[in-house]
Amino acid sequence: MILDKSLIDQHNQTLASSQDKKFKYLQSVLQDEGHNVNAILEQLAAFQVAIPSWALGMGGTRFGRFAGGGEPRSLEEKIEDVGLLHALNQSSGAISLHIPWDIPQNATAIKQLAASFELQFDAVNSNTFQDQEDQAHSYKYGSLSHTDKHVRDQAIAHNVEVIKHGVALGSKALTIWLSDGSDFPGQQNFRRAFQRTLDSFQQIYETLPDDWKVFIEYKPYEPHFYSTVVADWGTSLLFCQKLGEKALGLVDLGHHLPNTNIEQIVSRFMMEGKLGGFHFNDSKYGDDDLTVGAMRPFQLFLIFNELVEGMISAEVKNPPLSWMIDASHNVKDPLEDLLQSVEAIKIAYAQALIIDRQALEKAQEQNDATQAQEILQQAFRTDVRPLLAQARLQSGAALQPLAFYREQKIRQQLIKQRGLKTYTTGL
């Protein structure tokens, strides 16, 4: 579906007066505090969040899944949906593919289609947590860590194939989430499982193009409930350090035990120059994959506080980061949910940009916990949404993307085009 740009212009015209008042007030406040508002707007406009190809349809649980209607039935339609999101917010300029769920049959044509929507290809994702119909060996007891070399070789070959697909599309990174682990005490020799995984990683690493990265994602549990080979950030960092410069850690917000201090993990990764990127979501209990910011917006702000500090500090030498949403939409319209998630991410980013860094550092050096809290709370409690709207307006996007989506009845149009009982590929 291709949006009529004139409809966005009409939408913006109806909201222009209200937006102008809100923005000018906030602009005045921020300037009085010493902020360069134009510089902040440029940073917000440049901040792009990749959309995963598997998040464009309704999600589900192990108990069931319900179609939402109008879901994309092919990779081409998924790209169209991401293009739609990007047209609405000008902040979703990349798509991240999951192989084999979304294998491009004609890479050249797929690249051309993506380019027509001003989209690039973010990291490609391998999948050795499921058995595919045509594979010779099962991953029931592991893949890259399996005791059987034939299984490990098959999983390595799959990752190499994913890299080849990524190269054809212009991607520059491979993300590996390894679900390997065990469910019962004594089932697995931890040391040998680690060593087998390292050997597999090294073989994959050697095939990376010179300008590529590999992101090693971690998760403490699920699908296995006694141990996971890459269970935490320390294990991810250890693998990355052993592999080399092109190996970086990937933080998925839902891949932590309850009340984990994720912002400290971010700081440690960046201190070592080993943070590669993020999978954004939110959670109440575990890896819930809820809308970003729906449950813990203050934690998201604290994470961005550390990210911004690391990105501007001369002491930190970390490569540019990759940003992506990884969520599952069980009851919401997936496109509405993604619009909300991108907005929440950029709100936290904007709030982190207006922290009084000099005052915060002074409070930290003087061990003034009260003042440090006041400084952070001042930024967090500032309604920065007029900044985001202004950045969208200047970029040609909708002032209120979600409101525009509903006004134009876009989901109903997609249902009319694709059908009510459609299921997106891959899930």
PDB file of C-alpha atoms in Angstrom, residues 140-415:
ATOM      1  CA  LYS A 140      16.076 -30.797  19.429  1.00  0.00           C
ATOM      2  CA  TYR A 141      19.229 -31.124  21.538  1.00  0.00           C
ATOM      3  CA  GLY A 142      21.054 -28.084  20.233  1.00  0.00           C
ATOM      4  CA  SER A 143      22.588 -26.698  17.071  1.00  0.00           C
ATOM      5  CA  LEU A 144      25.927 -24.857  17.218  1.00  0.00           C
ATOM      6  CA  SER A 145      26.657 -26.551  20.565  1.00  0.00           C
ATOM      7  CA  HIS A 146      25.361 -30.019  19.663  1.00  0.00           C
ATOM      8  CA  THR A 147      27.394 -33.075  20.602  1.00  0.00           C
ATOM      9  CA  ASP A 148      27.071 -34.376  17.029  1.00  0.00           C
ATOM     10  CA  LYS A 149      29.422 -32.651  14.580  1.00  0.00           C
ATOM     11  CA  HIS A 150      26.997 -33.275  11.719  1.00  0.00           C
ATOM     12  CA  VAL A 151      24.356 -31.166  13.465  1.00  0.00           C
ATOM     13  CA  ARG A 152      26.860 -28.420  14.216  1.00  0.00           C
ATOM     14  CA  ASP A 153      28.039 -28.383  10.601  1.00  0.00           C
ATOM     15  CA  GLN A 154      24.456 -28.076   9.405  1.00  0.00           C
ATOM     16  CA  ALA A 155      23.849 -25.098  11.738  1.00  0.00           C
ATOM     17  CA  ILE A 156      27.111 -23.458  10.656  1.00  0.00           C
ATOM     18  CA  ALA A 157      26.178 -23.892   6.989  1.00  0.00           C
ATOM     19  CA  HIS A 158      22.797 -22.258   7.668  1.00  0.00           C
ATOM     20  CA  ASN A 159      24.452 -19.192   9.197  1.00  0.00           C
ATOM     21  CA  VAL A 160      26.834 -18.947   6.252  1.00  0.00           C
ATOM     22  CA  GLU A 161      23.836 -19.107   3.907  1.00  0.00           C
ATOM     23  CA  VAL A 162      22.153 -16.296   5.855  1.00  0.00           C
ATOM     24  CA  ILE A 163      25.264 -14.162   5.432  1.00  0.00           C
ATOM     25  CA  LYS A 164      25.133 -14.741   1.676  1.00  0.00           C
ATOM     26  CA  HIS A 165      21.500 -13.608   1.567  1.00  0.00           C
ATOM     27  CA  GLY A 166      22.460 -10.536   3.569  1.00  0.00           C
ATOM     28  CA  VAL A 167      25.324  -9.654   1.244  1.00  0.00           C
ATOM     29  CA  ALA A 168      22.980  -9.842  -1.741  1.00  0.00           C
ATOM     30  CA  LEU A 169      20.616  -7.390  -0.030  1.00  0.00           C
ATOM     31  CA  GLY A 170      23.249  -4.951   1.196  1.00  0.00           C
ATOM     32  CA  SER A 171      23.034  -5.884   4.874  1.00  0.00           C
ATOM     33  CA  LYS A 172      26.152  -5.520   7.010  1.00  0.00           C
ATOM     34  CA  ALA A 173      25.522  -7.751  10.017  1.00  0.00           C
ATOM     35  CA  LEU A 174      24.421 -11.200  11.169  1.00  0.00           C
ATOM     36  CA  THR A 175      22.475 -11.650  14.408  1.00  0.00           C
ATOM     37  CA  ILE A 176      22.737 -15.012  16.139  1.00  0.00           C
ATOM     38  CA  TRP A 177      20.318 -15.828  18.910  1.00  0.00           C
ATOM     39  CA  LEU A 178      21.327 -19.307  20.049  1.00  0.00           C
ATOM     40  CA  SER A 179      18.577 -21.120  21.921  1.00  0.00           C
ATOM     41  CA  ASP A 180      20.822 -24.097  22.765  1.00  0.00           C
ATOM     42  CA  GLY A 181      20.747 -25.260  26.375  1.00  0.00           C
ATOM     43  CA  SER A 182      19.526 -27.986  28.682  1.00  0.00           C
ATOM     44  CA  ASP A 183      16.453 -28.751  30.765  1.00  0.00           C
ATOM     45  CA  PHE A 184      17.774 -31.027  33.506  1.00  0.00           C
ATOM     46  CA  PRO A 185      20.816 -31.167  35.786  1.00  0.00           C
ATOM     47  CA  GLY A 186      23.550 -33.360  34.359  1.00  0.00           C
ATOM     48  CA  GLN A 187      22.109 -33.269  30.857  1.00  0.00           C
ATOM     49  CA  GLN A 188      24.967 -31.178  29.459  1.00  0.00           C
ATOM     50  CA  ASN A 189      28.643 -30.607  30.139  1.00  0.00           C
ATOM     51  CA  PHE A 190      28.704 -26.803  30.399  1.00  0.00           C
ATOM     52  CA  ARG A 191      32.376 -26.394  29.528  1.00  0.00           C
ATOM     53  CA  ARG A 192      32.266 -28.621  26.478  1.00  0.00           C
ATOM     54  CA  ALA A 193      29.031 -27.035  25.243  1.00  0.00           C
ATOM     55  CA  PHE A 194      30.717 -23.632  25.445  1.00  0.00           C
ATOM     56  CA  GLN A 195      33.799 -24.888  23.613  1.00  0.00           C
ATOM     57  CA  ARG A 196      31.759 -26.509  20.851  1.00  0.00           C
ATOM     58  CA  THR A 197      29.770 -23.291  20.448  1.00  0.00           C
ATOM     59  CA  LEU A 198      32.944 -21.223  20.299  1.00  0.00           C
ATOM     60  CA  ASP A 199      34.332 -23.471  17.578  1.00  0.00           C
ATOM     61  CA  SER A 200      31.087 -23.089  15.598  1.00  0.00           C
ATOM     62  CA  PHE A 201      31.090 -19.313  16.083  1.00  0.00           C
ATOM     63  CA  GLN A 202      34.683 -19.145  14.900  1.00  0.00           C
ATOM     64  CA  GLN A 203      33.864 -20.986  11.687  1.00  0.00           C
ATOM     65  CA  ILE A 204      30.972 -18.577  11.024  1.00  0.00           C
ATOM     66  CA  TYR A 205      33.138 -15.582  11.947  1.00  0.00           C
ATOM     67  CA  GLU A 206      35.775 -16.560   9.387  1.00  0.00           C
ATOM     68  CA  THR A 207      33.208 -16.274   6.579  1.00  0.00           C
ATOM     69  CA  LEU A 208      32.148 -12.716   7.461  1.00  0.00           C
ATOM     70  CA  PRO A 209      32.939 -10.086   4.820  1.00  0.00           C
ATOM     71  CA  ASP A 210      35.485  -7.499   5.947  1.00  0.00           C
ATOM     72  CA  ASP A 211      32.860  -4.806   6.527  1.00  0.00           C
ATOM     73  CA  TRP A 212      30.428  -7.055   8.411  1.00  0.00           C
ATOM     74  CA  LYS A 213      29.660  -7.590  12.101  1.00  0.00           C
ATOM     75  CA  VAL A 214      28.183 -10.522  13.982  1.00  0.00           C
ATOM     76  CA  PHE A 215      25.891  -9.795  16.938  1.00  0.00           C
ATOM     77  CA  ILE A 216      25.822 -12.405  19.719  1.00  0.00           C
ATOM     78  CA  GLU A 217      22.486 -12.228  21.534  1.00  0.00           C
ATOM     79  CA  TYR A 218      21.944 -13.727  24.993  1.00  0.00           C
ATOM     80  CA  LYS A 219      18.970 -14.986  26.984  1.00  0.00           C
ATOM     81  CA  PRO A 220      18.860 -16.627  30.442  1.00  0.00           C
ATOM     82  CA  TYR A 221      16.103 -19.156  29.785  1.00  0.00           C
ATOM     83  CA  GLU A 222      13.491 -20.306  27.286  1.00  0.00           C
ATOM     84  CA  PRO A 223      13.114 -22.535  25.373  1.00  0.00           C
ATOM     85  CA  HIS A 224      15.390 -24.356  27.853  1.00  0.00           C
ATOM     86  CA  PHE A 225      14.801 -24.022  31.581  1.00  0.00           C
ATOM     87  CA  TYR A 226      17.904 -25.349  33.343  1.00  0.00           C
ATOM     88  CA  SER A 227      20.749 -23.802  31.368  1.00  0.00           C
ATOM     89  CA  THR A 228      21.356 -21.769  28.218  1.00  0.00           C
ATOM     90  CA  VAL A 229      24.730 -21.707  26.465  1.00  0.00           C
ATOM     91  CA  VAL A 230      24.671 -17.933  25.910  1.00  0.00           C
ATOM     92  CA  ALA A 231      22.732 -17.112  29.064  1.00  0.00           C
ATOM     93  CA  ASP A 232      23.879 -13.606  29.948  1.00  0.00           C
ATOM     94  CA  TRP A 233      25.805 -10.530  28.873  1.00  0.00           C
ATOM     95  CA  GLY A 234      29.042 -11.854  30.370  1.00  0.00           C
ATOM     96  CA  THR A 235      28.906 -14.987  28.247  1.00  0.00           C
ATOM     97  CA  SER A 236      28.086 -12.928  25.157  1.00  0.00           C
ATOM     98  CA  LEU A 237      31.014 -10.592  25.916  1.00  0.00           C
ATOM     99  CA  LEU A 238      33.332 -13.552  26.472  1.00  0.00           C
ATOM    100  CA  PHE A 239      32.433 -15.040  23.093  1.00  0.00           C
ATOM    101  CA  CYS A 240      32.883 -11.637  21.424  1.00  0.00           C
ATOM    102  CA  GLN A 241      36.291 -11.106  22.982  1.00  0.00           C
ATOM    103  CA  LYS A 242      37.430 -14.536  21.875  1.00  0.00           C
ATOM    104  CA  LEU A 243      36.106 -14.092  18.333  1.00  0.00           C
ATOM    105  CA  GLY A 244      37.550 -10.693  17.460  1.00  0.00           C
ATOM    106  CA  GLU A 245      36.791  -7.102  16.503  1.00  0.00           C
ATOM    107  CA  LYS A 246      33.798  -7.913  14.292  1.00  0.00           C
ATOM    108  CA  ALA A 247      31.914  -9.698  17.095  1.00  0.00           C
ATOM    109  CA  LEU A 248      29.637  -7.549  19.274  1.00  0.00           C
ATOM    110  CA  GLY A 249      27.019  -8.151  21.934  1.00  0.00           C
ATOM    111  CA  LEU A 250      23.313  -7.596  21.319  1.00  0.00           C
ATOM    112  CA  VAL A 251      20.955  -6.592  24.131  1.00  0.00           C
ATOM    113  CA  ASP A 252      17.322  -7.699  23.943  1.00  0.00           C
ATOM    114  CA  LEU A 253      15.478  -5.928  26.742  1.00  0.00           C
ATOM    115  CA  GLY A 254      13.281  -8.954  27.439  1.00  0.00           C
ATOM    116  CA  HIS A 255      16.219 -11.346  27.710  1.00  0.00           C
ATOM    117  CA  HIS A 256      16.956 -10.664  31.378  1.00  0.00           C
ATOM    118  CA  LEU A 257      15.849 -12.001  34.727  1.00  0.00           C
ATOM    119  CA  PRO A 258      13.360  -9.787  36.608  1.00  0.00           C
ATOM    120  CA  ASN A 259      14.795  -6.489  37.925  1.00  0.00           C
ATOM    121  CA  THR A 260      18.128  -6.867  36.166  1.00  0.00           C
ATOM    122  CA  ASN A 261      20.046  -3.589  35.939  1.00  0.00           C
ATOM    123  CA  ILE A 262      20.107  -3.448  32.140  1.00  0.00           C
ATOM    124  CA  GLU A 263      21.480   0.080  32.042  1.00  0.00           C
ATOM    125  CA  GLN A 264      24.611  -1.074  33.857  1.00  0.00           C
ATOM    126  CA  ILE A 265      25.028  -3.902  31.360  1.00  0.00           C
ATOM    127  CA  VAL A 266      24.831  -1.333  28.556  1.00  0.00           C
ATOM    128  CA  SER A 267      27.540   0.735  30.219  1.00  0.00           C
ATOM    129  CA  ARG A 268      29.843  -2.284  30.624  1.00  0.00           C
ATOM    130  CA  PHE A 269      29.413  -3.371  27.005  1.00  0.00           C
ATOM    131  CA  MET A 270      30.156   0.143  25.740  1.00  0.00           C
ATOM    132  CA  MET A 271      33.134   0.515  28.066  1.00  0.00           C
ATOM    133  CA  GLU A 272      34.654  -2.510  26.352  1.00  0.00           C
ATOM    134  CA  GLY A 273      33.669  -1.271  22.876  1.00  0.00           C
ATOM    135  CA  LYS A 274      31.567  -4.378  22.413  1.00  0.00           C
ATOM    136  CA  LEU A 275      27.954  -3.203  22.193  1.00  0.00           C
ATOM    137  CA  GLY A 276      26.504  -3.917  18.771  1.00  0.00           C
ATOM    138  CA  GLY A 277      22.855  -3.078  19.121  1.00  0.00           C
ATOM    139  CA  PHE A 278      19.441  -3.485  20.670  1.00  0.00           C
ATOM    140  CA  HIS A 279      16.250  -5.440  20.316  1.00  0.00           C
ATOM    141  CA  PHE A 280      13.638  -3.190  21.933  1.00  0.00           C
ATOM    142  CA  ASN A 281      10.508  -4.473  23.685  1.00  0.00           C
ATOM    143  CA  ASP A 282       9.016  -4.407  27.176  1.00  0.00           C
ATOM    144  CA  SER A 283       7.974  -6.964  29.750  1.00  0.00           C
ATOM    145  CA  LYS A 284       6.167  -7.550  33.014  1.00  0.00           C
ATOM    146  CA  TYR A 285       7.377 -11.060  33.824  1.00  0.00           C
ATOM    147  CA  GLY A 286       9.869 -12.430  31.296  1.00  0.00           C
ATOM    148  CA  ASP A 287      10.435 -12.291  27.567  1.00  0.00           C
ATOM    149  CA  ASP A 288       6.925 -10.896  27.095  1.00  0.00           C
ATOM    150  CA  ASP A 289       7.741  -8.947  23.890  1.00  0.00           C
ATOM    151  CA  LEU A 290       5.293  -6.189  24.770  1.00  0.00           C
ATOM    152  CA  THR A 291       5.095  -2.716  23.262  1.00  0.00           C
ATOM    153  CA  VAL A 292       8.242  -0.718  24.043  1.00  0.00           C
ATOM    154  CA  GLY A 293       7.674   1.561  27.031  1.00  0.00           C
ATOM    155  CA  ALA A 294       4.321   0.009  27.913  1.00  0.00           C
ATOM    156  CA  MET A 295       5.507  -1.258  31.301  1.00  0.00           C
ATOM    157  CA  ARG A 296       8.826   0.350  32.249  1.00  0.00           C
ATOM    158  CA  PRO A 297       9.358   3.690  30.538  1.00  0.00           C
ATOM    159  CA  PHE A 298      11.708   4.934  33.283  1.00  0.00           C
ATOM    160  CA  GLN A 299      13.995   1.944  32.807  1.00  0.00           C
ATOM    161  CA  LEU A 300      14.056   2.644  29.079  1.00  0.00           C
ATOM    162  CA  PHE A 301      15.035   6.249  29.858  1.00  0.00           C
ATOM    163  CA  LEU A 302      17.841   5.080  32.162  1.00  0.00           C
ATOM    164  CA  ILE A 303      19.117   2.781  29.432  1.00  0.00           C
ATOM    165  CA  PHE A 304      19.204   5.674  26.983  1.00  0.00           C
ATOM    166  CA  ASN A 305      20.956   7.788  29.601  1.00  0.00           C
ATOM    167  CA  GLU A 306      23.831   5.310  29.506  1.00  0.00           C
ATOM    168  CA  LEU A 307      23.678   5.008  25.719  1.00  0.00           C
ATOM    169  CA  VAL A 308      23.880   8.758  25.156  1.00  0.00           C
ATOM    170  CA  GLU A 309      26.650   9.111  27.734  1.00  0.00           C
ATOM    171  CA  GLY A 310      28.627   6.396  25.981  1.00  0.00           C
ATOM    172  CA  MET A 311      28.006   7.821  22.516  1.00  0.00           C
ATOM    173  CA  ILE A 312      29.249  11.305  23.437  1.00  0.00           C
ATOM    174  CA  SER A 313      32.094  10.365  25.776  1.00  0.00           C
ATOM    175  CA  ALA A 314      35.633  10.671  24.428  1.00  0.00           C
ATOM    176  CA  GLU A 315      36.571   7.833  26.784  1.00  0.00           C
ATOM    177  CA  VAL A 316      34.301   5.313  25.051  1.00  0.00           C
ATOM    178  CA  LYS A 317      35.299   3.750  21.725  1.00  0.00           C
ATOM    179  CA  ASN A 318      32.222   1.813  20.675  1.00  0.00           C
ATOM    180  CA  PRO A 319      31.138   1.311  17.044  1.00  0.00           C
ATOM    181  CA  PRO A 320      27.841   2.769  15.756  1.00  0.00           C
ATOM    182  CA  LEU A 321      24.843   0.898  17.130  1.00  0.00           C
ATOM    183  CA  SER A 322      22.065  -1.023  15.395  1.00  0.00           C
ATOM    184  CA  TRP A 323      18.531  -0.395  16.693  1.00  0.00           C
ATOM    185  CA  MET A 324      15.631  -2.799  16.149  1.00  0.00           C
ATOM    186  CA  ILE A 325      12.265  -3.688  17.633  1.00  0.00           C
ATOM    187  CA  ASP A 326      11.638  -7.313  18.600  1.00  0.00           C
ATOM    188  CA  ALA A 327       8.066  -7.663  19.802  1.00  0.00           C
ATOM    189  CA  SER A 328       5.027  -9.904  19.476  1.00  0.00           C
ATOM    190  CA  HIS A 329       1.597  -8.368  19.014  1.00  0.00           C
ATOM    191  CA  ASN A 330      -0.965 -10.795  20.400  1.00  0.00           C
ATOM    192  CA  VAL A 331      -3.995  -8.512  20.592  1.00  0.00           C
ATOM    193  CA  LYS A 332      -2.954  -5.224  18.943  1.00  0.00           C
ATOM    194  CA  ASP A 333      -2.816  -4.224  15.325  1.00  0.00           C
ATOM    195  CA  PRO A 334       0.896  -4.906  14.592  1.00  0.00           C
ATOM    196  CA  LEU A 335       1.405  -1.663  12.680  1.00  0.00           C
ATOM    197  CA  GLU A 336      -0.188   0.394  15.447  1.00  0.00           C
ATOM    198  CA  ASP A 337       1.979  -1.370  17.991  1.00  0.00           C
ATOM    199  CA  LEU A 338       5.133  -0.678  15.985  1.00  0.00           C
ATOM    200  CA  LEU A 339       4.226   2.999  15.667  1.00  0.00           C
ATOM    201  CA  GLN A 340       3.819   3.156  19.453  1.00  0.00           C
ATOM    202  CA  SER A 341       7.114   1.369  20.017  1.00  0.00           C
ATOM    203  CA  VAL A 342       9.123   3.652  17.746  1.00  0.00           C
ATOM    204  CA  GLU A 343       7.565   6.655  19.466  1.00  0.00           C
ATOM    205  CA  ALA A 344       8.461   5.315  22.925  1.00  0.00           C
ATOM    206  CA  ILE A 345      12.060   4.630  21.877  1.00  0.00           C
ATOM    207  CA  LYS A 346      12.506   8.117  20.498  1.00  0.00           C
ATOM    208  CA  ILE A 347      10.871   9.722  23.531  1.00  0.00           C
ATOM    209  CA  ALA A 348      13.429   8.015  25.773  1.00  0.00           C
ATOM    210  CA  TYR A 349      16.218   9.060  23.421  1.00  0.00           C
ATOM    211  CA  ALA A 350      15.037  12.683  23.385  1.00  0.00           C
ATOM    212  CA  GLN A 351      14.750  12.741  27.173  1.00  0.00           C
ATOM    213  CA  ALA A 352      18.293  11.424  27.474  1.00  0.00           C
ATOM    214  CA  LEU A 353      19.508  14.139  25.100  1.00  0.00           C
ATOM    215  CA  ILE A 354      18.212  16.898  27.389  1.00  0.00           C
ATOM    216  CA  ILE A 355      19.868  15.627  30.588  1.00  0.00           C
ATOM    217  CA  ASP A 356      22.161  18.270  32.056  1.00  0.00           C
ATOM    218  CA  ARG A 357      25.320  16.188  31.635  1.00  0.00           C
ATOM    219  CA  GLN A 358      27.655  18.674  33.279  1.00  0.00           C
ATOM    220  CA  ALA A 359      25.462  19.000  36.361  1.00  0.00           C
ATOM    221  CA  LEU A 360      24.964  15.244  36.557  1.00  0.00           C
ATOM    222  CA  GLU A 361      28.693  14.566  36.408  1.00  0.00           C
ATOM    223  CA  LYS A 362      29.280  17.160  39.149  1.00  0.00           C
ATOM    224  CA  ALA A 363      26.653  15.515  41.364  1.00  0.00           C
ATOM    225  CA  GLN A 364      28.207  12.107  40.755  1.00  0.00           C
ATOM    226  CA  GLU A 365      31.713  13.354  41.603  1.00  0.00           C
ATOM    227  CA  GLN A 366      30.381  14.928  44.814  1.00  0.00           C
ATOM    228  CA  ASN A 367      28.383  11.796  45.722  1.00  0.00           C
ATOM    229  CA  ASP A 368      25.222  13.893  45.779  1.00  0.00           C
ATOM    230  CA  ALA A 369      22.591  11.210  45.212  1.00  0.00           C
ATOM    231  CA  THR A 370      19.691  13.603  45.788  1.00  0.00           C
ATOM    232  CA  GLN A 371      20.813  16.085  43.148  1.00  0.00           C
ATOM    233  CA  ALA A 372      21.638  13.306  40.674  1.00  0.00           C
ATOM    234  CA  GLN A 373      18.086  12.003  41.045  1.00  0.00           C
ATOM    235  CA  GLU A 374      16.645  15.489  40.554  1.00  0.00           C
ATOM    236  CA  ILE A 375      18.613  15.984  37.346  1.00  0.00           C
ATOM    237  CA  LEU A 376      17.443  12.681  35.864  1.00  0.00           C
ATOM    238  CA  GLN A 377      13.842  13.207  36.957  1.00  0.00           C
ATOM    239  CA  GLN A 378      13.809  16.688  35.431  1.00  0.00           C
ATOM    240  CA  ALA A 379      14.628  15.239  31.997  1.00  0.00           C
ATOM    241  CA  PHE A 380      12.335  12.218  32.366  1.00  0.00           C
ATOM    242  CA  ARG A 381       9.342  14.340  33.383  1.00  0.00           C
ATOM    243  CA  THR A 382       9.736  16.697  30.437  1.00  0.00           C
ATOM    244  CA  ASP A 383       7.118  16.094  27.749  1.00  0.00           C
ATOM    245  CA  VAL A 384       9.361  15.864  24.684  1.00  0.00           C
ATOM    246  CA  ARG A 385       6.634  14.756  22.281  1.00  0.00           C
ATOM    247  CA  PRO A 386       6.489  18.185  20.580  1.00  0.00           C
ATOM    248  CA  LEU A 387      10.181  17.700  19.685  1.00  0.00           C
ATOM    249  CA  LEU A 388       9.442  14.369  18.040  1.00  0.00           C
ATOM    250  CA  ALA A 389       6.449  15.796  16.198  1.00  0.00           C
ATOM    251  CA  GLN A 390       8.522  18.732  14.954  1.00  0.00           C
ATOM    252  CA  ALA A 391      11.243  16.399  13.698  1.00  0.00           C
ATOM    253  CA  ARG A 392       8.573  14.419  11.845  1.00  0.00           C
ATOM    254  CA  LEU A 393       7.041  17.572  10.411  1.00  0.00           C
ATOM    255  CA  GLN A 394      10.399  18.729   9.088  1.00  0.00           C
ATOM    256  CA  SER A 395      10.973  15.276   7.566  1.00  0.00           C
ATOM    257  CA  GLY A 396       7.616  15.145   5.778  1.00  0.00           C
ATOM    258  CA  ALA A 397       6.046  12.582   8.106  1.00  0.00           C
ATOM    259  CA  ALA A 398       2.730  12.773   9.946  1.00  0.00           C
ATOM    260  CA  LEU A 399       2.522  14.910  13.064  1.00  0.00           C
ATOM    261  CA  GLN A 400       0.496  12.160  14.740  1.00  0.00           C
ATOM    262  CA  PRO A 401       1.224   8.881  12.886  1.00  0.00           C
ATOM    263  CA  LEU A 402      -1.115   6.674  14.914  1.00  0.00           C
ATOM    264  CA  ALA A 403      -4.015   9.122  14.632  1.00  0.00           C
ATOM    265  CA  PHE A 404      -3.439   9.402  10.874  1.00  0.00           C
ATOM    266  CA  TYR A 405      -3.334   5.588  10.560  1.00  0.00           C
ATOM    267  CA  ARG A 406      -6.735   5.333  12.212  1.00  0.00           C
ATOM    268  CA  GLU A 407      -8.260   8.319  10.431  1.00  0.00           C
ATOM    269  CA  GLN A 408      -7.400   6.778   7.075  1.00  0.00           C
ATOM    270  CA  LYS A 409      -8.627   3.315   8.177  1.00  0.00           C
ATOM    271  CA  ILE A 410      -5.432   1.778   6.874  1.00  0.00           C
ATOM    272  CA  ARG A 411      -5.976  -1.630   8.483  1.00  0.00           C
ATOM    273  CA  GLN A 412      -9.390  -1.843   6.835  1.00  0.00           C
ATOM    274  CA  GLN A 413      -7.784  -1.010   3.500  1.00  0.00           C
ATOM    275  CA  LEU A 414      -5.216  -3.768   4.015  1.00  0.00           C
ATOM    276  CA  ILE A 415      -7.968  -6.248   4.877  1.00  0.00           C
TER     277      ILE A 415
END
